[in-house]
Coordinates of C-alpha atoms in Angstrom, one line a residue:
D1 CA -69.6 13.7 47.4
G2 CA -70.7 16.8 45.6
G3 CA -68.6 19.2 47.8
A4 CA -66.2 21.8 46.6
V5 CA -62.8 22.7 47.8
F6 CA -61.2 26.1 47.2
V7 CA -57.4 26.3 46.7
D8 CA -55.9 29.8 46.9
C9 CA -53.2 29.6 44.3
A10 CA -52.0 33.2 45.1
T11 CA -51.4 32.7 48.8
P12 CA -48.6 32.0 49.4
P13 CA -46.6 32.5 46.2
L14 CA -45.7 29.4 44.2
Q15 CA -48.8 27.6 45.5
T16 CA -49.7 26.2 42.1
P17 CA -46.5 24.2 41.6
R18 CA -46.8 22.8 45.1
L19 CA -50.5 21.9 44.5
L20 CA -49.6 20.0 41.3
E21 CA -46.7 18.2 43.0
F22 CA -49.1 17.2 45.8
L23 CA -51.7 15.9 43.3
G24 CA -49.1 14.3 41.1
C25 CA -50.6 15.6 37.9
E26 CA -50.3 18.2 35.1
C27 CA -51.9 21.6 35.1
R28 CA -55.0 20.5 33.2
A29 CA -58.6 20.4 34.4
D30 CA -59.1 16.7 33.4
A31 CA -55.9 15.7 35.1
I32 CA -56.7 17.6 38.3
G33 CA -60.2 16.1 38.2
R34 CA -58.9 12.6 38.1
A35 CA -56.4 13.3 41.0
V36 CA -59.1 14.9 43.1
G37 CA -61.5 12.0 42.4
A38 CA -59.2 9.7 44.4
Y39 CA -60.6 11.4 47.6
P40 CA -63.9 10.1 49.0
S41 CA -65.2 13.6 50.1
A42 CA -64.5 17.3 50.1
D43 CA -63.6 17.0 53.9
A44 CA -61.0 14.4 53.1
L45 CA -59.4 16.5 50.3
E46 CA -59.5 19.6 52.6
G47 CA -57.7 17.7 55.3
A48 CA -55.1 16.3 53.0
L49 CA -54.3 19.7 51.4
Q50 CA -54.1 21.4 54.8
G51 CA -51.9 18.6 56.1
A52 CA -49.5 19.3 53.2
G53 CA -49.4 23.0 54.2
L54 CA -51.5 24.2 51.2
C55 CA -54.0 27.0 51.5
A56 CA -57.3 25.2 50.9
A57 CA -60.7 25.2 52.4
K58 CA -64.0 23.3 51.8
A59 CA -66.8 25.6 50.6
R60 CA -69.5 25.3 53.3
A61 CA -73.0 26.7 53.6
P62 CA -73.4 28.9 56.7
R63 CA -75.3 26.2 58.6
E64 CA -72.7 23.6 57.6
W65 CA -70.0 25.8 59.0
R66 CA -71.8 26.4 62.3
E67 CA -72.3 22.7 62.7
S68 CA -68.7 21.7 61.8
P69 CA -66.2 21.0 64.6
H70 CA -64.1 24.0 63.8
G71 CA -67.1 26.2 63.3
Q72 CA -68.3 25.3 66.8
S73 CA -64.9 26.1 68.2
V74 CA -64.8 29.5 66.6
A75 CA -68.4 30.2 67.5
A76 CA -67.4 30.1 71.2
L77 CA -64.9 33.0 70.6
P78 CA -65.7 36.7 70.6
P79 CA -64.9 38.7 67.5
V80 CA -61.6 39.6 69.1
G81 CA -60.2 38.2 72.3
L82 CA -57.7 39.2 74.9
A83 CA -55.6 36.5 76.6
P84 CA -53.5 37.9 79.5
V85 CA -50.2 36.1 80.0
A86 CA -49.6 34.8 83.6
A87 CA -48.3 37.7 85.7
R88 CA -44.6 37.7 86.4
I89 CA -43.2 41.2 86.7
P90 CA -45.0 44.4 87.8
I91 CA -44.6 46.8 84.9
V92 CA -44.9 50.4 86.1
R93 CA -42.4 52.1 83.9
R94 CA -44.8 52.0 81.0
R95 CA -47.2 54.4 82.6
R96 CA -48.3 57.2 80.3
A97 CA -47.9 60.7 81.7
A98 CA -50.8 63.2 81.6
P99 CA -50.5 65.3 78.5
T100 CA -49.2 68.8 78.7
L101 CA -51.3 71.7 77.3
A102 CA -49.3 71.7 74.1
A103 CA -49.7 67.9 73.6
R104 CA -53.5 67.8 74.2
A105 CA -54.1 68.2 70.5
A106 CA -52.0 65.1 69.7
R107 CA -53.7 62.0 68.6
P108 CA -54.4 59.4 71.3
L109 CA -51.6 57.0 70.5
S110 CA -48.9 59.6 69.7
D111 CA -46.6 58.1 72.3
V112 CA -47.0 54.4 71.3
V113 CA -44.5 52.5 69.2
V114 CA -45.9 49.6 67.1
V115 CA -43.7 46.9 65.4
E116 CA -45.5 45.2 62.5
L117 CA -44.3 41.8 61.4
S118 CA -46.7 40.9 58.6
D119 CA -46.5 39.5 55.1
D120 CA -48.7 39.8 52.1
A121 CA -51.8 39.8 54.2
I122 CA -54.4 42.6 54.5
A123 CA -55.9 42.2 58.0
S124 CA -52.6 42.8 60.0
P125 CA -51.4 45.7 57.9
V126 CA -54.9 47.3 58.3
A127 CA -54.7 46.8 62.0
A128 CA -51.3 48.5 62.2
R129 CA -52.4 51.3 59.8
T130 CA -55.4 51.9 62.0
L131 CA -53.1 52.4 65.0
A132 CA -51.0 54.8 62.9
D133 CA -54.2 56.7 62.1
H134 CA -54.6 57.1 65.8
G135 CA -51.1 58.6 66.1
A136 CA -48.9 55.6 66.8
T137 CA -45.4 55.3 65.3
V138 CA -45.6 52.1 63.2
V139 CA -42.4 50.4 62.1
K140 CA -43.1 47.8 59.5
V141 CA -40.2 45.2 59.6
V142 CA -39.7 43.4 56.3
G143 CA -37.2 40.9 55.1
P144 CA -34.9 41.2 52.1
R145 CA -37.3 39.0 50.1
R146 CA -40.5 40.5 51.4
P147 CA -43.7 39.2 49.6
R148 CA -45.6 42.2 48.2
A149 CA -49.3 42.7 47.9
S150 CA -50.8 44.3 44.8
E151 CA -49.6 47.8 44.3
A152 CA -52.9 49.4 45.3
I153 CA -53.3 47.3 48.5
D154 CA -49.7 47.8 49.4
A155 CA -50.0 51.6 49.1
E156 CA -53.4 51.8 50.8
A157 CA -52.8 49.4 53.7
N158 CA -49.3 50.5 54.5
Q159 CA -49.6 54.3 54.5
G160 CA -48.3 56.2 57.5
K161 CA -45.7 53.6 58.3
R162 CA -41.9 53.5 58.4
V163 CA -40.4 50.5 56.7
L164 CA -37.3 48.8 58.2
Q165 CA -35.5 46.0 56.4
V166 CA -34.2 43.3 58.7
D167 CA -32.7 40.0 57.7
L168 CA -33.7 37.5 60.5
S169 CA -31.5 34.8 59.0
T170 CA -28.5 36.7 60.5
E171 CA -27.5 37.1 64.1
E172 CA -27.2 40.9 63.5
G173 CA -30.8 41.0 62.2
R174 CA -32.2 39.1 65.0
Q175 CA -30.5 41.2 67.6
R176 CA -31.7 44.3 65.8
L177 CA -35.3 43.1 66.1
W178 CA -34.9 42.3 69.8
N179 CA -33.5 45.8 70.4
L180 CA -36.6 47.2 68.7
L181 CA -39.0 45.1 70.7
K182 CA -37.5 46.5 73.9
V183 CA -38.7 50.0 73.2
A184 CA -42.0 49.0 71.4
D185 CA -45.4 48.9 73.0
V186 CA -47.3 46.7 70.5
V187 CA -46.4 43.9 68.1
V188 CA -48.7 43.1 65.1
D189 CA -48.1 39.6 63.8
G190 CA -49.9 38.5 60.7
G191 CA -47.9 35.7 59.2
D192 CA -49.8 33.2 57.1
D193 CA -49.3 30.5 59.7
A194 CA -49.4 32.8 62.8
A195 CA -51.8 30.3 64.4
A196 CA -49.2 27.6 64.1
G197 CA -46.9 29.0 66.8
G198 CA -45.3 31.9 65.0
G199 CA -44.5 30.5 61.5
E200 CA -41.3 31.9 60.1
L201 CA -40.9 34.2 63.0
G202 CA -41.0 31.3 65.3
R203 CA -38.4 29.5 63.3
H204 CA -36.1 32.5 63.9
G205 CA -36.8 32.5 67.7
F206 CA -39.6 35.1 67.7
A207 CA -42.6 32.9 68.7
P208 CA -45.2 35.0 70.6
K209 CA -44.6 33.4 73.9
R210 CA -40.9 33.9 73.8
V211 CA -41.3 37.5 72.7
L212 CA -43.7 38.2 75.6
H213 CA -41.4 36.3 78.1
R214 CA -38.5 38.6 77.2
N215 CA -40.7 41.7 76.8
P216 CA -43.6 41.4 79.3
H217 CA -44.7 45.0 78.7
L218 CA -45.9 44.2 75.1
V219 CA -49.3 43.9 73.7
Y220 CA -49.1 41.2 71.0
L221 CA -51.7 41.0 68.3
R222 CA -51.9 37.8 66.3
A223 CA -54.1 38.0 63.3
S224 CA -54.6 34.5 61.7
C225 CA -57.0 32.9 59.2
F226 CA -58.7 30.2 61.2
G227 CA -58.1 31.2 64.8
H228 CA -56.1 29.7 67.6
V229 CA -58.4 26.8 68.5
G230 CA -60.1 24.0 66.6
P231 CA -59.0 21.4 64.0
L232 CA -58.1 24.0 61.4
A233 CA -56.1 26.3 63.7
R234 CA -52.8 25.2 62.3
G235 CA -53.9 25.4 58.7
A236 CA -52.6 27.8 56.1
G237 CA -55.3 30.3 55.0
S238 CA -56.2 33.5 53.3
E239 CA -59.2 35.8 53.2
R240 CA -60.7 34.0 50.3
A241 CA -60.2 30.6 51.9
A242 CA -61.9 31.8 55.1
S243 CA -64.8 33.3 53.1
F244 CA -65.6 29.9 51.5
C245 CA -64.9 27.9 54.6
C246 CA -67.2 30.0 56.8
G247 CA -70.1 30.3 54.3
V248 CA -69.7 34.0 53.7
A249 CA -69.1 33.0 50.0
G250 CA -70.3 29.9 48.3
A251 CA -69.0 27.9 45.3
A252 CA -71.4 29.9 43.1
D253 CA -69.4 33.1 44.0
E254 CA -66.2 31.8 42.5
G255 CA -66.3 34.4 39.7
L256 CA -66.1 37.2 42.3
V257 CA -62.8 35.9 43.8
G258 CA -60.5 37.4 41.2
A259 CA -62.1 40.8 41.7
R260 CA -61.2 40.6 45.4
L261 CA -64.7 41.6 46.5
L262 CA -64.2 39.8 49.8
S263 CA -61.8 42.4 51.3
P264 CA -64.3 43.7 53.8
L265 CA -63.7 40.5 55.8
A266 CA -60.0 41.3 56.1
Y267 CA -60.5 45.0 56.8
T268 CA -63.1 44.2 59.5
T269 CA -60.6 41.8 61.1
G270 CA -57.9 44.5 61.0
F271 CA -60.2 47.0 62.6
L272 CA -61.2 44.5 65.3
G273 CA -57.6 43.7 66.0
A274 CA -56.8 47.4 66.4
F275 CA -59.7 47.7 68.8
G276 CA -58.4 44.8 70.8
V277 CA -55.0 46.5 71.0
L278 CA -56.6 49.7 72.3
L279 CA -58.4 47.7 75.0
A280 CA -55.1 46.0 76.1
L281 CA -53.2 49.3 76.1
A282 CA -55.9 50.7 78.4
D283 CA -55.6 47.6 80.7
R284 CA -51.8 48.2 80.8
Q285 CA -52.2 51.8 81.7
V286 CA -54.7 51.0 84.5
A287 CA -52.3 48.4 85.9
A288 CA -49.5 50.9 85.9
V289 CA -51.6 53.6 87.6
E290 CA -52.8 51.2 90.3
G291 CA -49.4 49.6 90.7
K292 CA -50.6 46.1 89.7
P293 CA -48.6 43.5 87.8
F294 CA -48.8 43.4 84.0
A295 CA -47.1 40.8 82.0
G296 CA -48.2 41.0 78.4
V297 CA -51.4 40.5 76.6
L298 CA -52.2 38.4 73.5
V299 CA -54.9 40.0 71.3
L300 CA -56.4 37.2 69.2
A301 CA -58.2 38.0 65.9
S302 CA -58.9 35.9 62.9
L303 CA -60.7 35.9 59.6
A304 CA -62.8 33.0 60.8
Q305 CA -63.9 34.8 64.0
T306 CA -64.9 37.8 61.9
A307 CA -66.7 35.7 59.3
T308 CA -68.6 33.8 61.9
W309 CA -69.6 37.0 63.7
L310 CA -70.7 38.7 60.4
G311 CA -72.4 35.5 59.3
A312 CA -74.6 35.6 62.5
F313 CA -76.1 38.8 60.9
G314 CA -76.7 37.0 57.6
A315 CA -73.7 38.5 55.8
R316 CA -73.0 37.1 52.4
C317 CA -70.5 37.8 49.6

């Protein structure tokens, strides 16, 4: 139908073999063209690829995005949202003491512990790094087979953090993470399919709702691609996919993708996520001072929310 569908063959790793297996063809332009031609529209191909768990998005013009079902769902969201969990337990022990004279020069989050559970993304590491810039102790939990970003991004987005390797496939590793969450203040979750109920973390028993149920003092940031509502909410995504999907980039900008000129979208999402965490920590402190119940807050940020917000100002690639 003249539409274009972007497939991110770098996110996650091994995406190209999975794509070719799905299409049932060889890695040649003519073969892929014939396989794609079996679909009546770009929307149909996008739905099929997303249904297979592949990172894909139809390239939409800004107006087309705003008029699409998912675009309308995301347009109703703020750039970053706070979703309090139903109150269960009054949490007063997390009240922050007034700083002593010697501590007044410390950065504002110097007594906050952050646990980062993110993969080869940019937005969530930037959110955690921003909290570290404000003085927080950030522990980046990685698995034994941690996917790595490019060396430059890995060094830049993960500076100021402490790396802890934990194997969640073992009982010992899972218990180690639960022990860490007991003393943490903030969780930053940026898995590829964070919007789908926790992704790999959920499969190991660390879905956000369960984490907050066991640790109702936490502020839990979920940074996803397409957001937590709408038809694409459970889809795999990346910064590039969100840019094409939301009309920040168009099919004519394909040549810019390899240069990663779209990173401002991910960095802005990271900064907005960190801002949401600061707001939630302030709410927790007020609740503690006033003796009111506090039972966890979900901070919800996504590349699609950010792209929609920036797009309202006319932002383009």
